[in-house]
Every structure is written in structure tokens, then in C-alpha cells.
Coordinates of N, CA and C and ligand atoms in Angstrom, one line a residue:
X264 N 213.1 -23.7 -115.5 CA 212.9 -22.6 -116.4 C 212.8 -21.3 -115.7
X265 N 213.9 -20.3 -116.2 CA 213.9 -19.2 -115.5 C 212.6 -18.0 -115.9
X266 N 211.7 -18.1 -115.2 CA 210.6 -17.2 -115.4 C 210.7 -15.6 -115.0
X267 N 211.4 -15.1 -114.7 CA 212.3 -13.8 -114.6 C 212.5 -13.1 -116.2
X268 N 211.3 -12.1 -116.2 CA 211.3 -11.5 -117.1 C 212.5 -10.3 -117.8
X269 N 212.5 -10.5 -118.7 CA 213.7 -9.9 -119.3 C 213.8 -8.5 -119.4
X270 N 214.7 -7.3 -118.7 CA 214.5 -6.1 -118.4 C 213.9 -5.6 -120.0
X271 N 213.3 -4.2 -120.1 CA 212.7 -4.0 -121.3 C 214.3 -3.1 -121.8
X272 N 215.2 -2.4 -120.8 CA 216.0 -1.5 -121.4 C 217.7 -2.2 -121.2
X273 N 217.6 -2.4 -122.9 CA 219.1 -3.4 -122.7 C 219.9 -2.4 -122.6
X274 N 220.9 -2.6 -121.8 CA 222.2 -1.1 -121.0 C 222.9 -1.8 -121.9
X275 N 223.2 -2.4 -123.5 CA 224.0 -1.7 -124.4 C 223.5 -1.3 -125.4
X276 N 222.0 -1.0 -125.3 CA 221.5 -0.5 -126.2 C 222.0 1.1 -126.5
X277 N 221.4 2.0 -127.7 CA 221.9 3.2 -126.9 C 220.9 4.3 -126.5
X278 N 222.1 5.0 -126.0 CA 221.2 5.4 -124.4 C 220.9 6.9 -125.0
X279 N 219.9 7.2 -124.4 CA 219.5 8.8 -124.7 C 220.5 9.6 -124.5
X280 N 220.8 10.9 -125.3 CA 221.5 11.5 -125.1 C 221.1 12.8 -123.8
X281 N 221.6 12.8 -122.6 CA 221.4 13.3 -121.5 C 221.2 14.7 -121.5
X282 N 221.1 15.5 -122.7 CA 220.6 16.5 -122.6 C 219.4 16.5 -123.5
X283 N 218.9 15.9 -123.5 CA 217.3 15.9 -124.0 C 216.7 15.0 -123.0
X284 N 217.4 14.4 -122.4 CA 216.8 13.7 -121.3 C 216.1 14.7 -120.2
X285 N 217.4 15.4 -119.7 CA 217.5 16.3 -119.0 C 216.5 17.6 -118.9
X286 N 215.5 17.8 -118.2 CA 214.4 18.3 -118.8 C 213.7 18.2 -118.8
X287 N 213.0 16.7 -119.0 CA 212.3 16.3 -119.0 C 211.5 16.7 -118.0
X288 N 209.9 16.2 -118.2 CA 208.8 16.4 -116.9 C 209.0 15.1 -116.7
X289 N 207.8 15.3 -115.3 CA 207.3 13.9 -115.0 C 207.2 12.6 -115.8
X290 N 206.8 13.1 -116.8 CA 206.5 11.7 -117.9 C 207.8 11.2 -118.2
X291 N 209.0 11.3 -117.8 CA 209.9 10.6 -118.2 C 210.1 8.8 -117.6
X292 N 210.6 8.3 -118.2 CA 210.8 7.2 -117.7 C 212.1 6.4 -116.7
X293 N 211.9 5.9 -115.7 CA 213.5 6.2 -115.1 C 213.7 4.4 -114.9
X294 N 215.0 3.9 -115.2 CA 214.9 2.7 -115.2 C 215.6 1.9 -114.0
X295 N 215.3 0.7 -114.0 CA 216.5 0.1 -112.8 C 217.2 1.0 -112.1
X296 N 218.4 1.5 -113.2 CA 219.7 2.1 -112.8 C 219.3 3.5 -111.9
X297 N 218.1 4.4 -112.0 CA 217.8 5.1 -112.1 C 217.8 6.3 -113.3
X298 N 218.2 5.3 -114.1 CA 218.6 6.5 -115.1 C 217.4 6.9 -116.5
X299 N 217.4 8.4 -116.5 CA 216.1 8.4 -117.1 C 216.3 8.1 -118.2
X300 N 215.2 7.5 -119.3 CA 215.3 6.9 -120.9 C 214.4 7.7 -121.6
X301 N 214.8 7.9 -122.6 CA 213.6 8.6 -123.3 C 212.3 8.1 -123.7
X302 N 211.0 8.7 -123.7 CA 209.8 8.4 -123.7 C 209.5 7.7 -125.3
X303 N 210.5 8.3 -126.3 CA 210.3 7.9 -127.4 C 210.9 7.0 -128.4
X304 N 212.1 6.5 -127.3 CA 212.7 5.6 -127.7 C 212.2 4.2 -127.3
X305 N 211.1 4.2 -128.0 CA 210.5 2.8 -127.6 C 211.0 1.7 -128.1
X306 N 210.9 0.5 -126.6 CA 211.6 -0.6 -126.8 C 211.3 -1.5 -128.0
X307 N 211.5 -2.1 -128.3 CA 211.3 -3.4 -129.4 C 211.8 -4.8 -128.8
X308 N 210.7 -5.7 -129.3 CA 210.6 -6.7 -128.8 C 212.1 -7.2 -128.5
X309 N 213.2 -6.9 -130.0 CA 214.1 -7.8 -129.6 C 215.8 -6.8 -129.4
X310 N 215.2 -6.1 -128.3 CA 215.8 -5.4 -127.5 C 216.3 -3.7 -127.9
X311 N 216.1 -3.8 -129.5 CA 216.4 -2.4 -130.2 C 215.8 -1.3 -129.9
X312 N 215.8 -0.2 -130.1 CA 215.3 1.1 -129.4 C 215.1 1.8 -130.5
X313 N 213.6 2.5 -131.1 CA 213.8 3.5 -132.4 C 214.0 4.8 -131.8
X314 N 214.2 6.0 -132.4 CA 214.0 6.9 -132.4 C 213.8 7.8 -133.9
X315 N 212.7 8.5 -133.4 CA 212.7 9.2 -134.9 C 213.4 9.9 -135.6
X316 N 213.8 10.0 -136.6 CA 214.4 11.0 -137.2 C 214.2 12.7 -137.2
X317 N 215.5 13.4 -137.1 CA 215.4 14.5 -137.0 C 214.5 15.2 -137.9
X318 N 214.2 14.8 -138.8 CA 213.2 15.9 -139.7 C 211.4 15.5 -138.9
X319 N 211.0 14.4 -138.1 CA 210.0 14.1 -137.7 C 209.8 15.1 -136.4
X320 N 210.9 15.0 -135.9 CA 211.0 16.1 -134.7 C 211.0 18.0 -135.0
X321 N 211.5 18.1 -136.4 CA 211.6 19.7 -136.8 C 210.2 20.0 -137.2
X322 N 209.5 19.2 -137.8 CA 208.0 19.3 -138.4 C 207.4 19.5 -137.0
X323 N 206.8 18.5 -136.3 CA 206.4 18.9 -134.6 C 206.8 20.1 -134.6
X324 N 207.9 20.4 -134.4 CA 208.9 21.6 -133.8 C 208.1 23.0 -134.8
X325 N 207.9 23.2 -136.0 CA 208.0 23.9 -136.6 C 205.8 24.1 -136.5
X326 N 205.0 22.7 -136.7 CA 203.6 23.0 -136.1 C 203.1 23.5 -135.0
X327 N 204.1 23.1 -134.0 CA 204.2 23.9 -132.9 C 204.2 25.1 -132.6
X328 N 205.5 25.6 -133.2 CA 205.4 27.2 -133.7 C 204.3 27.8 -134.4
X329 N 203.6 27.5 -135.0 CA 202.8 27.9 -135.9 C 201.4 27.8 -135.0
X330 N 201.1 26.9 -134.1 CA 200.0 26.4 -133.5 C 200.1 27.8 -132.4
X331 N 201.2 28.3 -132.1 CA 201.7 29.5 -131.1 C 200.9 30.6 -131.6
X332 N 201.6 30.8 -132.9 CA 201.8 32.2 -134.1 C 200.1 32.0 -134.2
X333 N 199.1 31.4 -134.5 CA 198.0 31.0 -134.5 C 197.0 31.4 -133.3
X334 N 197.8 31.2 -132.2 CA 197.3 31.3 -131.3 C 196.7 32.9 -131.0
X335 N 198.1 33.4 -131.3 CA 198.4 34.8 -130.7 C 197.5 35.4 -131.6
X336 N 197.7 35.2 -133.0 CA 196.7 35.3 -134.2 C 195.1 35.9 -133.4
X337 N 195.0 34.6 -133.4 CA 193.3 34.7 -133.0 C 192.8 35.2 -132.3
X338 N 193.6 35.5 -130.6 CA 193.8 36.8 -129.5 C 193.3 37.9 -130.2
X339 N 194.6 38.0 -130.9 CA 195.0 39.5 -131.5 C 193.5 39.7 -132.4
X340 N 192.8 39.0 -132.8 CA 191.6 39.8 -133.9 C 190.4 39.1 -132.5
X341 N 190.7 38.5 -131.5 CA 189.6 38.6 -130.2 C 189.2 39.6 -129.9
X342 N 190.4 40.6 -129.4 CA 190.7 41.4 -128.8 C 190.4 42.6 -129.7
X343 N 190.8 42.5 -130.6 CA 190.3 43.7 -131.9 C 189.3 43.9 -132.6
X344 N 188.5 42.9 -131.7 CA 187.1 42.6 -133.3 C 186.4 44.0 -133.1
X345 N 185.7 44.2 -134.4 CA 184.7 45.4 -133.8 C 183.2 45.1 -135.0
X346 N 182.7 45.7 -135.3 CA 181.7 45.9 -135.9 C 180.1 45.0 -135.4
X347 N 179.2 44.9 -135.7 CA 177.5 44.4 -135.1 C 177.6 42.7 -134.6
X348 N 178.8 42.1 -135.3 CA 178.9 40.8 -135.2 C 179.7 40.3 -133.9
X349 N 180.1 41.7 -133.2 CA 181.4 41.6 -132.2 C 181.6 40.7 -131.3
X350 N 179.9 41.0 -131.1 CA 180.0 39.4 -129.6 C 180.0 38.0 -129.7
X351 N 179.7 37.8 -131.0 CA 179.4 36.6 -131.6 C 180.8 36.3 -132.1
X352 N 181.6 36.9 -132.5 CA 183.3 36.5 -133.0 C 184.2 37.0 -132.1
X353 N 183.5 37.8 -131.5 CA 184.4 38.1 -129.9 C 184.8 36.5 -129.0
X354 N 183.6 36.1 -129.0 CA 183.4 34.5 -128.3 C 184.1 33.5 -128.8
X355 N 183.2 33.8 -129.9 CA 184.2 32.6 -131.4 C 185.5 32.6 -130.8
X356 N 186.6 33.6 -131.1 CA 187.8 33.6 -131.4 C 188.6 33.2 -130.1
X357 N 187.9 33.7 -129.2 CA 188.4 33.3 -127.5 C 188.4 31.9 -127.4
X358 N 187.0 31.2 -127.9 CA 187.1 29.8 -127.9 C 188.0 28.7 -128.5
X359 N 188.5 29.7 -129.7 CA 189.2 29.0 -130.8 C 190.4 29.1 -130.5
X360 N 190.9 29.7 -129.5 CA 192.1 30.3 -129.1 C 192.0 29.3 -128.0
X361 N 191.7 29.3 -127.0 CA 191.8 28.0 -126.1 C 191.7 26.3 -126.9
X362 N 191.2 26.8 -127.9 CA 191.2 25.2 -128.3 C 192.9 24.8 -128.8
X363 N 193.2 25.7 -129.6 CA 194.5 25.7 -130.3 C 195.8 25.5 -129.1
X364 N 195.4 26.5 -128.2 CA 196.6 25.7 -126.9 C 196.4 25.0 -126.6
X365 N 195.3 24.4 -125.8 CA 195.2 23.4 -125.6 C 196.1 21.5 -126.7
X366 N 196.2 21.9 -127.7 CA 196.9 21.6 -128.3 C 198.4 21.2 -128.6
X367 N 199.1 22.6 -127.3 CA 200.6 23.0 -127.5 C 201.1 21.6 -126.3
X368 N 201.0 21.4 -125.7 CA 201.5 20.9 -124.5 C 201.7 19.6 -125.2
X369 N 200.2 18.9 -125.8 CA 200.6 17.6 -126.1 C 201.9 17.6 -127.0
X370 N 201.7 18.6 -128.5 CA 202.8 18.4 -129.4 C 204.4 18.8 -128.8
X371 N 204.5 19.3 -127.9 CA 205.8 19.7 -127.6 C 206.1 18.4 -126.4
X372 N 205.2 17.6 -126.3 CA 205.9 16.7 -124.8 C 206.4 15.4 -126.3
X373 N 205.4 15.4 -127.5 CA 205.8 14.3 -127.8 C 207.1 14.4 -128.9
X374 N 207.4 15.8 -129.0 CA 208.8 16.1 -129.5 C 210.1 15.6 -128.3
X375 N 209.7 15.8 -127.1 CA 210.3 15.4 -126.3 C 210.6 14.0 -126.0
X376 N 209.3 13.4 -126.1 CA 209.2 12.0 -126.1 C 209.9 10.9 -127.1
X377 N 210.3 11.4 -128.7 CA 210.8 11.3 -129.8 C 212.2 11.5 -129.9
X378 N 212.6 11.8 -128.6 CA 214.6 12.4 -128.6 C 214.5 13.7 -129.0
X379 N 213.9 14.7 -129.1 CA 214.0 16.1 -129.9 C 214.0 16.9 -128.2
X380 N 214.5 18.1 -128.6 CA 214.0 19.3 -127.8 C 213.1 20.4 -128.4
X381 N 212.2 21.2 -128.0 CA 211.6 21.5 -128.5 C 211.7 23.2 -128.3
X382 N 209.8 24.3 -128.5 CA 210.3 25.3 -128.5 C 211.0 25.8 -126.7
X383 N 211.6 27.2 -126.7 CA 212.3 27.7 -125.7 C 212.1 29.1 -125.5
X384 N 211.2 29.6 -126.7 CA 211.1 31.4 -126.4 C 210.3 31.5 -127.7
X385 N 209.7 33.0 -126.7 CA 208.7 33.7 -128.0 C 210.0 33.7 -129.3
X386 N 210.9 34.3 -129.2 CA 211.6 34.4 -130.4 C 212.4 32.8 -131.1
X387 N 212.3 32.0 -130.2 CA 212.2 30.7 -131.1 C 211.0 30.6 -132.0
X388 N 210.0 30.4 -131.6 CA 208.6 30.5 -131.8 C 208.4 31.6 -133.4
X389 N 209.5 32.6 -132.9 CA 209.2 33.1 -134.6 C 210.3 33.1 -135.6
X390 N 211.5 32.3 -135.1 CA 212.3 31.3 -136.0 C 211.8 30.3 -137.1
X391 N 210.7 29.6 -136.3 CA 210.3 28.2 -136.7 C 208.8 28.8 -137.5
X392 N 208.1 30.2 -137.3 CA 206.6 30.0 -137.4 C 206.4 30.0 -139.0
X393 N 205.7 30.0 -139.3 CA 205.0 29.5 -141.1 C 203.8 30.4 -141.0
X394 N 202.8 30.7 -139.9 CA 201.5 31.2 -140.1 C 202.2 32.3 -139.7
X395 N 202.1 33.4 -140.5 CA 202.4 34.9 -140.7 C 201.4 36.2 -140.0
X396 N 202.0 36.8 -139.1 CA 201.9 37.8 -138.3 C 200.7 38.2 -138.3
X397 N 199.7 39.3 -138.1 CA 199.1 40.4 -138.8 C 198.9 41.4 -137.6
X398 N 199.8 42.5 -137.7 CA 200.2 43.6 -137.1 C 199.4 44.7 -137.6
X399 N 198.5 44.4 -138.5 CA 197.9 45.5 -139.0 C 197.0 46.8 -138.1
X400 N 196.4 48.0 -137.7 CA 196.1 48.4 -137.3 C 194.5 48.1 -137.0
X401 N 193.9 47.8 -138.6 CA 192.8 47.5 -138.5 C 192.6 46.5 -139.4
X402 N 191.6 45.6 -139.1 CA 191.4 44.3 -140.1 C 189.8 44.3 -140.0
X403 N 188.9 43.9 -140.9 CA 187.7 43.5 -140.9 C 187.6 42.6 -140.3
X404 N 186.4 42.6 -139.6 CA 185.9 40.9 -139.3 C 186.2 40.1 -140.5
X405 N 185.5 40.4 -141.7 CA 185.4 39.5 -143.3 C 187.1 39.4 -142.7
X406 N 188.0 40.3 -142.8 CA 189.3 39.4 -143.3 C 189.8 39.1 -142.6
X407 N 189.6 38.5 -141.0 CA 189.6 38.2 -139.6 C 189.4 37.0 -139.7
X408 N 188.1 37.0 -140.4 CA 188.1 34.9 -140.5 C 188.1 34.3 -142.1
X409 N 188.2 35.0 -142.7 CA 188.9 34.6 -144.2 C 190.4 34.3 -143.6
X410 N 191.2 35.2 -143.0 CA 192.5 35.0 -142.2 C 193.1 33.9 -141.8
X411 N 191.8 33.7 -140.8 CA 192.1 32.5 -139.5 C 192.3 31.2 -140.2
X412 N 190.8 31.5 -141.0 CA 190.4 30.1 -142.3 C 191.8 29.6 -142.7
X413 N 192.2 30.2 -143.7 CA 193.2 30.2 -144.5 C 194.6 29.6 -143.3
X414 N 194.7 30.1 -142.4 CA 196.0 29.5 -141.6 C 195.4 28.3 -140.5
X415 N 194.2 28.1 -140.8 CA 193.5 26.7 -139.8 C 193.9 25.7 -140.6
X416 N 193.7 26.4 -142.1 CA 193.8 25.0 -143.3 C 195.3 24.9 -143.5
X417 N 195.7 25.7 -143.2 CA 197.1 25.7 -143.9 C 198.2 25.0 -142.9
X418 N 198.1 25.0 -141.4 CA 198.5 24.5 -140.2 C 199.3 23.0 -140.7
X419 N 200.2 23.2 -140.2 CA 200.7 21.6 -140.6 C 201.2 21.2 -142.1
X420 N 201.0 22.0 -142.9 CA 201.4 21.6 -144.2 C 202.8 22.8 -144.9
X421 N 202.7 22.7 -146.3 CA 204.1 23.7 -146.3 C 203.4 24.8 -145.8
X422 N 204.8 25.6 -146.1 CA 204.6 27.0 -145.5 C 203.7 27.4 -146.2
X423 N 203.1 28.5 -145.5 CA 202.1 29.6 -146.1 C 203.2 30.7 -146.3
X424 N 203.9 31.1 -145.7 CA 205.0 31.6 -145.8 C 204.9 32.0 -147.7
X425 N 204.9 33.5 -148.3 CA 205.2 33.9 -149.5 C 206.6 33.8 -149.8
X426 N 207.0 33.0 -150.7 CA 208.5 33.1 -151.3 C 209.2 34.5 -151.1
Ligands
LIG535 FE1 189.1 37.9 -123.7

């Protein structure tokens, strides 16, 4: 009985396409041949390979953007807070703003990991974003975190985006 386990990546399966491979970090997978496979084309028992569908990869792609837009968001009223409560939402917002990147790295590796490519520039970033700007001069604290609220909840779902 041949006890020689059976490779996990059948070479007529199909193969990633080399420019989403291409790219890749560390976490890529590189097989026998040397050749890298995608992270997200996971094997199946009886040798088939999934990959997710392109709309699974634009949704990532598009929370992503928004997790950015969000980000910059919460900076931007960090940096601008004013009024008696300042130090207390000054902190807040810094905190909340690290928490939210801290976030980007995983969702963009596992777009990668899925066969997708992912974002490439601030102005990709505001192709894809859903949580809406505020360039205003001045904002209240009140509508600083009525704001944030509103696009913390709204993250991930349809657009907030006004028709
Ligand atoms: Fe700061």
C-alpha cells in the first residue's frame, strides 16, 4: 500500500491567474513546482479548488474603502475637535481611528487571499468609498459623533451614499 500522500494542488486543476498571484506578500503559498497558488483558492478534499465570486471580492473591496474613508473621517474631527469635551473626544477619536486600521490589513490580505486584487491609491479608495467625506470647516462635537455613529453603523451595509 502506497502511503505517499497525495499532493494537495492537482497541476490540472486551475491555476491562479498570475497577476493576482503576483503581489502577493509573504502569506502566499508556493507549491512543489515553486509556483505560487492562491491563499484562497482552497483545496477540497477531492482535488477541486473554490474561489469566490467576484461580487464577494468587490464588497471586501468596497468595506475596505469605506473602513479608509472612515478612518480619515475620525482623524479629521480628532484633529478638529474643539469645545470643554476636547480631551475626552480628542482621545476617543484617536483611539477609534487606530482601531479601524488596524482592521485594513486583515480585509485587504483576505481579498487577496480570495483571487481578488484589492485597493491601490487614495483615489481608488474614493472610487469604491460609501462613507461620505466631511470637508466642512467646522462641525460640532454633537455632530462629530452623531456622524461617526451613523457611518460605524452603516459600514458594511448599502451605501449611505444619498441617491
Ligand atoms: Fe493625534
Amino acid at each position: 500500500m502506497d502511503l505517499k500522500r497525495a499532493p494537495l494542488a492537482d497541476k490540472s486543476s486551475p491555476k491562479v491567474n498570475p497577476t493576482v498571484a503576483r503581489g502577493a506578500d509573504t502569506h502566499g503559498q508556493v507549491d512543489e513546482s515553486g509556483d505560487r497558488t492562491p491563499q484562497g483558492a482552497d483545496d477540497h478534499a477531492d482535488g477541486s479548488r473554490f474561489q469566490c465570486p467576484q461580487g464577494h471580492r468587490n464588497a471586501l473591496n468596497a468595506i475596505l474603502a469605506d473602513a479608509y474613508a472612515l478612518y480619515i473621517k475620525t482623524k479629521n474631527f480628532h484633529w478638529h475637535m474643539s469645545g470643554p469635551h476636547f480631551r475626552d473626544y480628542h482621545l476617543m477619536f484617536d483611539e477609534q481611528a487606530d482601531q479601524i486600521l488596524a482592521t485594513t490589513d486583515a480585509i485587504a490580505e483576505r481579498v487577496r487571499e480570495i483571487g481578488g486584487t484589492t485597493l491601490r491609491s487614495i483615489g481608488h479608495i474614493g472610487r469604491l468609498q460609501r462613507v461620505l467625506d466631511n470637508d466642512a470647516d467646522f462641525v460640532t462635537p454633537e455632530d462629530m459623533l452623531a456622524e461617526l455613529a451613523e457611518d460605524n453603523r452603516n459600514i458594511g451595509g448599502p451605501s449611505s451614499r444619498s441617491p
